[in-house]
Coordinates of C-alpha atoms in Angstrom, one line a residue:
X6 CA -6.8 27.1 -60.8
X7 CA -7.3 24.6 -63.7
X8 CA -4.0 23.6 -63.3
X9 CA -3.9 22.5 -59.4
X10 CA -7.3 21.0 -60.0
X11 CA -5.6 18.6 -62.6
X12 CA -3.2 18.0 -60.4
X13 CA -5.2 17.1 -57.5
X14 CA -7.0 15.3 -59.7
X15 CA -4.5 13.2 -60.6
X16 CA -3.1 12.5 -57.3
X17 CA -6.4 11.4 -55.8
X18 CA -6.6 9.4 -59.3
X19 CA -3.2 7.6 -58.7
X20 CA -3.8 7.3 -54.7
X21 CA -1.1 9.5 -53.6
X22 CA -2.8 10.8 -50.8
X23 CA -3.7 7.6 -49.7
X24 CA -0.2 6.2 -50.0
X25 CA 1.0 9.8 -48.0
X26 CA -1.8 9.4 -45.3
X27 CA -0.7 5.5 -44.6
X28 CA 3.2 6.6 -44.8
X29 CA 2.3 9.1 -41.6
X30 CA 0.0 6.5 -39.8
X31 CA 2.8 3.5 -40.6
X32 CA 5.6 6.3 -39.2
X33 CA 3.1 7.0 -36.1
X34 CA 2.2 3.9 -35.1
X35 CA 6.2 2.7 -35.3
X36 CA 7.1 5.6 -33.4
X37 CA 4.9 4.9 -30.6
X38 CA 6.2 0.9 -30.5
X39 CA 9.8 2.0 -30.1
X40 CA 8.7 4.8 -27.5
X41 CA 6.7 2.3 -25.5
X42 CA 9.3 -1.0 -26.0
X43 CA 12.3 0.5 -26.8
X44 CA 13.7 0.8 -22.8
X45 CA 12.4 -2.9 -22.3
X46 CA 14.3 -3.8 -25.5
X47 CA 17.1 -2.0 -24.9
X48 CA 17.2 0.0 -27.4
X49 CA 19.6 3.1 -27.0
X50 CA 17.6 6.3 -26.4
X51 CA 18.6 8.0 -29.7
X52 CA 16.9 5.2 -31.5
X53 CA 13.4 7.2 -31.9
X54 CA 15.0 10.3 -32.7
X55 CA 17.0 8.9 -35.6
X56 CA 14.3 6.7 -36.8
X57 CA 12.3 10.3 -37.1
X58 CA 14.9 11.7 -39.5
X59 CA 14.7 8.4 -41.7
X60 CA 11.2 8.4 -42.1
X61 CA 11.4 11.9 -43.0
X62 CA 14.4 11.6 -45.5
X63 CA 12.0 9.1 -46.9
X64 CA 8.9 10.5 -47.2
X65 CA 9.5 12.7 -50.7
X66 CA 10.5 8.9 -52.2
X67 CA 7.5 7.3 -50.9
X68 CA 5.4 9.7 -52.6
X69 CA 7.5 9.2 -55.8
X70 CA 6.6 5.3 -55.5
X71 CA 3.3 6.1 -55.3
X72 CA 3.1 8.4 -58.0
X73 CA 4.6 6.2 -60.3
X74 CA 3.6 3.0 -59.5
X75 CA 0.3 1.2 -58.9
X76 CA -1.0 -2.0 -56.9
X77 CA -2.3 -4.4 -59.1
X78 CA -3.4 -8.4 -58.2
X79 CA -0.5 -9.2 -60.3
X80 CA 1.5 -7.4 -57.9
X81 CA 3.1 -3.6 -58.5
X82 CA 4.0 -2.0 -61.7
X83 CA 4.4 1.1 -63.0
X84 CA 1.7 3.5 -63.7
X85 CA 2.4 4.0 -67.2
X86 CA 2.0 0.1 -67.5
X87 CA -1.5 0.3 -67.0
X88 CA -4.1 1.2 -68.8
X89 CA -6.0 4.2 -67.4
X90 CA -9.6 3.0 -68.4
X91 CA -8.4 -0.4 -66.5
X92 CA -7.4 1.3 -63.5
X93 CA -7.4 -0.3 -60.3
X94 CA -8.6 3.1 -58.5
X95 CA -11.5 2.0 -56.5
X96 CA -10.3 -1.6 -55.1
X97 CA -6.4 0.2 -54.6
X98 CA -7.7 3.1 -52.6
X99 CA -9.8 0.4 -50.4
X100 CA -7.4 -1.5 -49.9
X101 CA -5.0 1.3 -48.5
X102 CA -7.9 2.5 -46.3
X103 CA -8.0 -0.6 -44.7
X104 CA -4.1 -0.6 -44.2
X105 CA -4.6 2.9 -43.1
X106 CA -7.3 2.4 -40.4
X107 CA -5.2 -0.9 -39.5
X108 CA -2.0 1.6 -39.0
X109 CA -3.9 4.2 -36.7
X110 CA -5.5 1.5 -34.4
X111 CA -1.9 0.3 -33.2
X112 CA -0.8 3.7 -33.3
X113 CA -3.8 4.7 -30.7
X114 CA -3.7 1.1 -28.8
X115 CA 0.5 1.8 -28.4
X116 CA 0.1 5.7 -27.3
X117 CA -2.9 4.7 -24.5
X118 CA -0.7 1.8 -23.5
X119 CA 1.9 3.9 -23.0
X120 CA 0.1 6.9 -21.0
X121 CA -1.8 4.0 -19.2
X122 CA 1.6 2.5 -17.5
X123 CA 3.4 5.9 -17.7
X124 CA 0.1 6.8 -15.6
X125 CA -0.1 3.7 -13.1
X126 CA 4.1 4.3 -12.5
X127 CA 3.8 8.4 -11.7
X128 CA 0.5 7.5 -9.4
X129 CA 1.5 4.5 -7.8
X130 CA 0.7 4.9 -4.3
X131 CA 3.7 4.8 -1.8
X132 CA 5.2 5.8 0.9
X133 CA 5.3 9.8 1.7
X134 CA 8.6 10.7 3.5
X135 CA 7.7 13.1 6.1
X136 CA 10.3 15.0 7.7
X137 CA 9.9 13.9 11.1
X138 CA 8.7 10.3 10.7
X139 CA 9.8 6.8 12.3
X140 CA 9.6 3.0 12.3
X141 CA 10.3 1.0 15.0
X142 CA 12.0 -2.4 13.6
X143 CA 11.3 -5.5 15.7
X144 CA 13.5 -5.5 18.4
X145 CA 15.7 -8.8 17.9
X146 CA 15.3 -11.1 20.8
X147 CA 18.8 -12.4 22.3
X148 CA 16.9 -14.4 25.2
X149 CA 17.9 -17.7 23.9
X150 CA 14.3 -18.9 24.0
X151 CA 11.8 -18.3 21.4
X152 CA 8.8 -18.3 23.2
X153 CA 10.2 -14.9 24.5
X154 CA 9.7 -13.2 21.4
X155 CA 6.3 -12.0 22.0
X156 CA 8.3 -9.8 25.0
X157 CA 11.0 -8.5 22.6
X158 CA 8.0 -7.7 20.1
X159 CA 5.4 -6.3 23.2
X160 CA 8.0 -4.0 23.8
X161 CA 8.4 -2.7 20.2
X162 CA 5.3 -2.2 19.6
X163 CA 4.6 -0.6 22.9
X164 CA 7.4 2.4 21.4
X165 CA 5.3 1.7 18.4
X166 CA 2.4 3.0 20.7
X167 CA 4.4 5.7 22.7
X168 CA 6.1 7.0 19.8
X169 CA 2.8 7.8 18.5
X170 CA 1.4 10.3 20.9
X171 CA 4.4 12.4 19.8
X172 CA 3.3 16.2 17.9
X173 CA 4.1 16.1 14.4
X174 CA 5.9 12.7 14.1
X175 CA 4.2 10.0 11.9
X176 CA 5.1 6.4 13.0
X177 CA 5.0 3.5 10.4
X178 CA 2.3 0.6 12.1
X179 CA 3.3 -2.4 13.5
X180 CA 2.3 -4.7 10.4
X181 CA 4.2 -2.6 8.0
X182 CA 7.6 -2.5 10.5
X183 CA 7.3 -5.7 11.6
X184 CA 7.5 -7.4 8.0
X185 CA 10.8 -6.1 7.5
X186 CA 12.4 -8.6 10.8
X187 CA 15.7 -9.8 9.8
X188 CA 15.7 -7.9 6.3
X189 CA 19.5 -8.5 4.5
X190 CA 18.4 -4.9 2.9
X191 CA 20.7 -1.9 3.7
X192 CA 18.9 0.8 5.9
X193 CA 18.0 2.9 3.3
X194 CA 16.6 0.7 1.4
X195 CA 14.4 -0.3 4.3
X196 CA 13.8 3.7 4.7
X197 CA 12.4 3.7 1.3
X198 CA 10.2 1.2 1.5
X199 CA 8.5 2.2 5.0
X200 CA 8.4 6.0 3.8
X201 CA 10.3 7.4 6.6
X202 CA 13.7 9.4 8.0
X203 CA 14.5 7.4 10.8
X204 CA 14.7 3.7 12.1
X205 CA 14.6 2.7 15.9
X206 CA 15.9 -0.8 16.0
X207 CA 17.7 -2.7 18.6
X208 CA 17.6 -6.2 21.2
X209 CA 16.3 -6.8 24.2
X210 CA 17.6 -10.0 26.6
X211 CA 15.2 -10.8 29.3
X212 CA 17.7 -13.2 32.1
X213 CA 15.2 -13.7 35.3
X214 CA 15.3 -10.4 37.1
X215 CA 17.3 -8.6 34.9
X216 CA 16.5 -7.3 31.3
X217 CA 19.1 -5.6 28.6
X218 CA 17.8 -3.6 26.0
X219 CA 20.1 -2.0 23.2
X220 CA 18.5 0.9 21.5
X221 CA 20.0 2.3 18.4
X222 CA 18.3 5.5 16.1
X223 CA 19.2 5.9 13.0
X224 CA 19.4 8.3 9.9
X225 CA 17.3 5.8 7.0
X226 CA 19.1 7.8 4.5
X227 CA 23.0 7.1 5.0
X228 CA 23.0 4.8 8.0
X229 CA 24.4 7.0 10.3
X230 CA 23.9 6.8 14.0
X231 CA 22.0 9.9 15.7
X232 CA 21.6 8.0 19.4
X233 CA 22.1 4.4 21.0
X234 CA 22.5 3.4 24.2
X235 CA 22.5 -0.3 26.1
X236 CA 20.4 -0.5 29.3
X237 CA 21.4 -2.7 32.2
X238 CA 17.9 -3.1 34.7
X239 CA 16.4 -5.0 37.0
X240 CA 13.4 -6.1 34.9
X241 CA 11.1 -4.3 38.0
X242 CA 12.8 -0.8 36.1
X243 CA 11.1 -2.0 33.0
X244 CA 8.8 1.0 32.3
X245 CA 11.7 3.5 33.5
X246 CA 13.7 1.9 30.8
X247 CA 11.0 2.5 28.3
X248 CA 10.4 5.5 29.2
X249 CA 14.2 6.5 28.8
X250 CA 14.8 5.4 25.6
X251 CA 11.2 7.2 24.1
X252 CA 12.2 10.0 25.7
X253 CA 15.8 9.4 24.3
X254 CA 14.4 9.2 20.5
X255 CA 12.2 12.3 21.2
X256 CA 14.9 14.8 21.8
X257 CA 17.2 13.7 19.1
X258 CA 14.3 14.4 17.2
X259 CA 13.8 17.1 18.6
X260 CA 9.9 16.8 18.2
X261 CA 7.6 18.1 21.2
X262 CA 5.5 15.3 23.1
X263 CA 1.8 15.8 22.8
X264 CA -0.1 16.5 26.0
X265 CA 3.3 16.8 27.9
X266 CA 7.3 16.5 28.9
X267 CA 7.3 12.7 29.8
X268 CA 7.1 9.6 27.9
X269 CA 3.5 8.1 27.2
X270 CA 2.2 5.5 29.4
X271 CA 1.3 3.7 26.3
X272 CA -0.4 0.3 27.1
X273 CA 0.6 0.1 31.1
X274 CA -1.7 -0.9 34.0
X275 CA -2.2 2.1 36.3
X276 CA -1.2 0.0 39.0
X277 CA 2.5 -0.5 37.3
X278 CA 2.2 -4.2 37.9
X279 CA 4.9 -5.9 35.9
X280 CA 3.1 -9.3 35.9
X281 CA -0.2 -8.2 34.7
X282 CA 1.7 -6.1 31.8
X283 CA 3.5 -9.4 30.5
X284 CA 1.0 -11.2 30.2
X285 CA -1.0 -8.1 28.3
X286 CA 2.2 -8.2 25.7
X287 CA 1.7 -12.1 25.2
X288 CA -2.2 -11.4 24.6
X289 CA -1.3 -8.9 22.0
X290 CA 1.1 -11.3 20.4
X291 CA -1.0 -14.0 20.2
X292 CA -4.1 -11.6 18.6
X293 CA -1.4 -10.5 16.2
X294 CA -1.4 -13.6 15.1
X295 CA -4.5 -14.2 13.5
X296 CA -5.3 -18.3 13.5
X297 CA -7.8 -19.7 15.8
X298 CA -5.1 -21.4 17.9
X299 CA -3.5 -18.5 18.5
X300 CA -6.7 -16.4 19.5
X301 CA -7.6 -18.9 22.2
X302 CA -4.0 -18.3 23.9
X303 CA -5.1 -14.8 23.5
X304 CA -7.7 -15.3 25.9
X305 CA -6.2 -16.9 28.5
X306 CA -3.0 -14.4 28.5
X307 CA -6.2 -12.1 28.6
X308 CA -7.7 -13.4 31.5
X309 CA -4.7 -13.8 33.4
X310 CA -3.6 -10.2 32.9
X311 CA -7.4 -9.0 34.0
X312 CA -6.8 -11.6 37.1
X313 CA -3.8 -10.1 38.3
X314 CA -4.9 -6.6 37.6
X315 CA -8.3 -6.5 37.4
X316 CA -8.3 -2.4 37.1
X317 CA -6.2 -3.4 33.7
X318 CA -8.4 -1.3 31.2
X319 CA -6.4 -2.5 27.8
X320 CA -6.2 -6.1 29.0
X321 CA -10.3 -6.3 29.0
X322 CA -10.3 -4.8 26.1
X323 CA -8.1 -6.9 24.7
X324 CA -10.3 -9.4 26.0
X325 CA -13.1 -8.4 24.5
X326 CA -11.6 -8.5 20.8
X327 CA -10.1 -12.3 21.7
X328 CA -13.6 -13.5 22.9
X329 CA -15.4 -12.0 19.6
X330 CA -12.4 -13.8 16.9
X331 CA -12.6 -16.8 19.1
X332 CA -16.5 -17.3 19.0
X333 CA -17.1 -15.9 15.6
X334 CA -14.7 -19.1 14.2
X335 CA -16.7 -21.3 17.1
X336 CA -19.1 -23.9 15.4
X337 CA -21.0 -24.6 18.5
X338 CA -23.8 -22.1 19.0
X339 CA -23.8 -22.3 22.6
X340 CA -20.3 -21.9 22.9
X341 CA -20.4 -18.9 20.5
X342 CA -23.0 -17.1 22.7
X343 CA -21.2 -17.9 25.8
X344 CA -17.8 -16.1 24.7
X345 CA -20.1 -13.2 22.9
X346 CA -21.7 -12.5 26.2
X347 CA -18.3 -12.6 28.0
X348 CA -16.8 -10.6 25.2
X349 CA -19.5 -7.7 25.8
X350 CA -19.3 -8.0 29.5
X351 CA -15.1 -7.5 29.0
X352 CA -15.9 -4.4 26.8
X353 CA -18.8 -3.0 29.4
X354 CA -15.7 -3.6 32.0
X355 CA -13.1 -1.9 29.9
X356 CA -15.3 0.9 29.0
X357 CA -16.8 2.2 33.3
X358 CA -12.6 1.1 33.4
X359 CA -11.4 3.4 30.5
X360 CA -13.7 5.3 28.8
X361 CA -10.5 7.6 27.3
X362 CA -8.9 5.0 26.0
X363 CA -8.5 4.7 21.8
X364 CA -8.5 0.4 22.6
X365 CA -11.6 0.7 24.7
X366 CA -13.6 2.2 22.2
X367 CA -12.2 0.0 19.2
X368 CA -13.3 -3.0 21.4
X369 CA -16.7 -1.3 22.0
X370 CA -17.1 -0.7 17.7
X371 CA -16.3 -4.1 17.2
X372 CA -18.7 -5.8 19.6
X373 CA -21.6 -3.5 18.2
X374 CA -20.4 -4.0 14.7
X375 CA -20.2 -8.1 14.8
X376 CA -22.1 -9.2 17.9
X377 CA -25.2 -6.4 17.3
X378 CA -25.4 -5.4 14.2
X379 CA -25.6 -1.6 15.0
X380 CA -23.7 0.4 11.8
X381 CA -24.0 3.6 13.5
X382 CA -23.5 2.9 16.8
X383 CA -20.0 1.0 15.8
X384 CA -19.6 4.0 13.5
X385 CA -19.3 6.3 16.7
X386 CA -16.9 4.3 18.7
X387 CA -14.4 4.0 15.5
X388 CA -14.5 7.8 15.0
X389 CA -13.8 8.3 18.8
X390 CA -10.9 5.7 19.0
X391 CA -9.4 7.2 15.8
X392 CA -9.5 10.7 17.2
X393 CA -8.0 9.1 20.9
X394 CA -5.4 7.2 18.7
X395 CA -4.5 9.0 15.2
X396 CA -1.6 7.1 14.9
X397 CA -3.1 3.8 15.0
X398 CA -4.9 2.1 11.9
X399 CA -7.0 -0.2 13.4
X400 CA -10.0 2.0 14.1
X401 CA -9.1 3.5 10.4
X402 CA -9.7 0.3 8.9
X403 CA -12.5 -0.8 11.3
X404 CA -14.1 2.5 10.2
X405 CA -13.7 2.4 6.6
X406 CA -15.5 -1.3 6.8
X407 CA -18.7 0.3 8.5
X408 CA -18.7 3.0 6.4
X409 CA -18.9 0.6 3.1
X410 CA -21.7 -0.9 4.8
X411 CA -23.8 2.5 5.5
X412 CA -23.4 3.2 1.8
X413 CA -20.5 6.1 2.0
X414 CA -17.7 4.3 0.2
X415 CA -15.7 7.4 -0.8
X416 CA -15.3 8.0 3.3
X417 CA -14.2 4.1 3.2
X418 CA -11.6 4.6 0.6
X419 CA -10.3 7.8 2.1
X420 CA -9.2 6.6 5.5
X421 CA -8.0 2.8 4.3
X422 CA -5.6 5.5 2.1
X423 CA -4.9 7.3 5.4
X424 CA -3.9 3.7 7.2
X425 CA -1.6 3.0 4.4
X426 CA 0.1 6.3 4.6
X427 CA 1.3 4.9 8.2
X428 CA 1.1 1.3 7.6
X429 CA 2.4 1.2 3.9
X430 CA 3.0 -3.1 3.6
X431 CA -0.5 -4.0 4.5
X432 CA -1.2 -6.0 1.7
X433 CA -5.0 -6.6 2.8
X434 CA -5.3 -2.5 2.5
X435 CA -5.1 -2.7 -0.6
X436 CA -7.1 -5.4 -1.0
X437 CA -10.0 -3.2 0.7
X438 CA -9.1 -0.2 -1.2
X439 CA -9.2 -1.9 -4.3
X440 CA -12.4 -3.0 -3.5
X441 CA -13.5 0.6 -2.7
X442 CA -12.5 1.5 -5.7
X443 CA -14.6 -0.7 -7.9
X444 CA -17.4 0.0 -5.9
X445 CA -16.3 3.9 -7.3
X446 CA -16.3 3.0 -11.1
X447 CA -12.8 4.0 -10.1
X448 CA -11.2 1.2 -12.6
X449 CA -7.2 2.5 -13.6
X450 CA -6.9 2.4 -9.2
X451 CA -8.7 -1.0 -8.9
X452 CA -6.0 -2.5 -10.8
X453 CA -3.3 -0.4 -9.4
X454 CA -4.1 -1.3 -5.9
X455 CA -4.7 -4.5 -6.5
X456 CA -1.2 -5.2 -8.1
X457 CA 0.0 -3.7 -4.9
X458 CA -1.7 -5.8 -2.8
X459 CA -0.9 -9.1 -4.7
X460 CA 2.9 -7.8 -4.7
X461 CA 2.9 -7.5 -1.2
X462 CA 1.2 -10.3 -0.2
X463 CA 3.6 -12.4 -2.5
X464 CA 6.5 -10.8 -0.4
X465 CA 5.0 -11.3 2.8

């Protein structure tokens, strides 16, 4: 026993166990830099595994070093060079616990760096493929005229719409879809980066009275073609064209329609007036377009949809939204409550018009929400047009916004992750879920969402 307490003695004396506790820390902390930049270096992947058998191989001649030799001011000498009543014990052993502490604080900063990023790229929120799931790529417009793409894009998102109702088949958004028009990237990677299994893209040509639309479905994954077909009508066959080509999609999907055999009716007037449904698609692609100019072309393709079909529920809906954007950017007051009071009488019209329709009571939610100030009230109508509509994320998001408000941010964050699961692109999502998550204390997502949303909003 009096032996190994010498010896003990004697290493603690000469710092060997210092020296063999900064060796380990100094091994650690180098191990963890060439796990965590090794790939971006490119180093080759046996690089950490041989550098482990070094340090080993090396260890039994470190501890001979510091056995004997000793640090000095006047640099390193050997042990037996000094003289043991002179020795150097007390400012040597501090200064190795500083180079010791120094060693394990980059060891710990490199391995939390490390789990941090490994972390943020295994959780990164994406896309989830689902087996039966669709987007519907702009349709490209071969009119010759430009101002007819808000038809080609009415009709896309109207199969955006229809596509919707279907049982079991989740269809990407219109914002997501509609960012990928004229992408050079091959359809898978296009699959990948909306989430799904299957594209519907195509053209539409609208010549006076007759239109051509060219419908093509296809597998994301290797580009084959499950379905196309070209249609030749008279522009009055409109809706019997869309409603052959949903139905098309449907059964080579084979996925069961909800509520029915036929097509949705998506965004029709009951009275199947062509006219009144034009100009219903050119309100929607002027609302789409978010800029004050835009929004007040909104409301006259608005009015002059409600004008020629004044039983047009969705068109005073519509109208309703276009007269709240337009007055809440309006400087004049008594302009602003002008267009408010029109806007609630166009909701009051849409709602005796529509009361089961998912647009109707978005409309409704957003009058109470901006024009009245009533939380709960708007709460209701987003939880009804969400349940009319679960494929669309405007109520969602309109939800998740009044829910912030009331205090029950957890809800908020939920359902703006629910929109993003069928509009994956919105970059303003995860602006609002980032925001969420602050609220949460929820920090490692903050900055994860909002590195999506500045990537995406970089693309767009």
């Amino acid at each position: 026993m009096d032996v190994l307490a010498n010896v003990l003695r004697e290493l603690q004396r000469r710092n060997v166990l210092r020296a063999a506790l900064l060796y380990a820390t100094s091994v650690w902390a180098l191990a963890q830099g060439i796990v965590s930049l090794g790939p971006t270096m490119g180093a080759p992947e046996w690089t950490g595994r041989w550098f482990l058998v070094a340090a080993i191989v090396g260890f039994p001649f470190w501890i001979a070093f510091a056995w004997f030799c000793e640090l000095t001011p006047q640099g390193i000498k050997l042990e037996s060079e000094v003289d043991a009543d002179k020795s150097l014990l007390r400012a040597t052993g501090r200064r190795l616990d500083f180079w010791i502490i120094g060693a394990l604080s980059v060891a710990v900063v490199l391995l939390l760096t490390d789990r941090f990023v490994r972390h943020n790229t295994n959780s990164a929120p994406g896309p989830i493929v689902a087996e039966k799931s669709i987007a519907v790529l702009p349709l490209v417009n071969e009119s010759g005229d430009p101002h007819g793409l808000y038809f080609s894009d009415g009709l896309s998102e109207d199969f955006i719409n229809a596509l919707s109702q279907f049982s079991g088949l989740r269809v990407i958004a219109r914002a997501s879809s509609f960012q990928l028009r004229d992408s050079n990237d091959p359809v898978s990677v296009i699959g990948e980066k909306l989430g799904v299994v299957y594209l519907l893209e195509g053209s539409v040509q609208r010549a006076g009275d007759t239109v051509r639309i060219v419908a093509e479905l296809i597998n994301a994954s290797d580009g084959t073609t499950l379905w196309s077909q070209r249609y030749d009508r008279p522009y009055k066959d409109l809706f019997q064209v869309q409603d052959d080509i949903t139905n098309s999609v449907a059964s080579a999907l084979k996925t069961k329609l909800l509520g029915g055999t036929s097509a949705p009716q998506g965004d029709r007037p009951p009275s199947g007036n062509l006219a009144a449904y034009n100009a219903l698609l050119e309100g929607q692609f002027y609302l789409h377009r978010f800029n004050e100019e835009s929004e007040q072309k909104a409301v006259e393709a608005f009015q002059e949809a409600v004008k020629i079909d004044p039983n047009y529920a969705q068109a005073w809906a519509g109208l309703a939204i276009a007269l709240q954007d337009v007055g809440y950017v309006d400087t004049n007051s008594a302009e602003v409550e002008a267009k408010y009071k029109q806007a609630r009488a166009a909701a009051d019209k849409a709602s005796m018009l529509g009361p089961n329709l998912s647009i109707v009571h978005n409309a409704r939610g957003i009058i109470l929400q901006y024009l009245d100030f009533d939380w709960n009230g708007a709460a209701a109508e987003f939880r009804r047009a969400a349940e009319l509509a679960p494929g669309d994320v405007s109520p969602k998001v309109n939800l998740s916004v009044v829910l912030m408000t009331l205090g029950q941010t957890e809800q908020a964050a939920q359902l703006v992750r629910d929109a993003l699961k069928i509009d994956p692109l919105r970059a303003q999502f995860y602006a609002d879920l980032s925001s969420y998550q602050i609220l949460l204390g929820h920090l490692p997502e903050t900055e994860q969402a909002m590195h999506k949303a500045v990537k995406l909003d970089s693309i767009g």
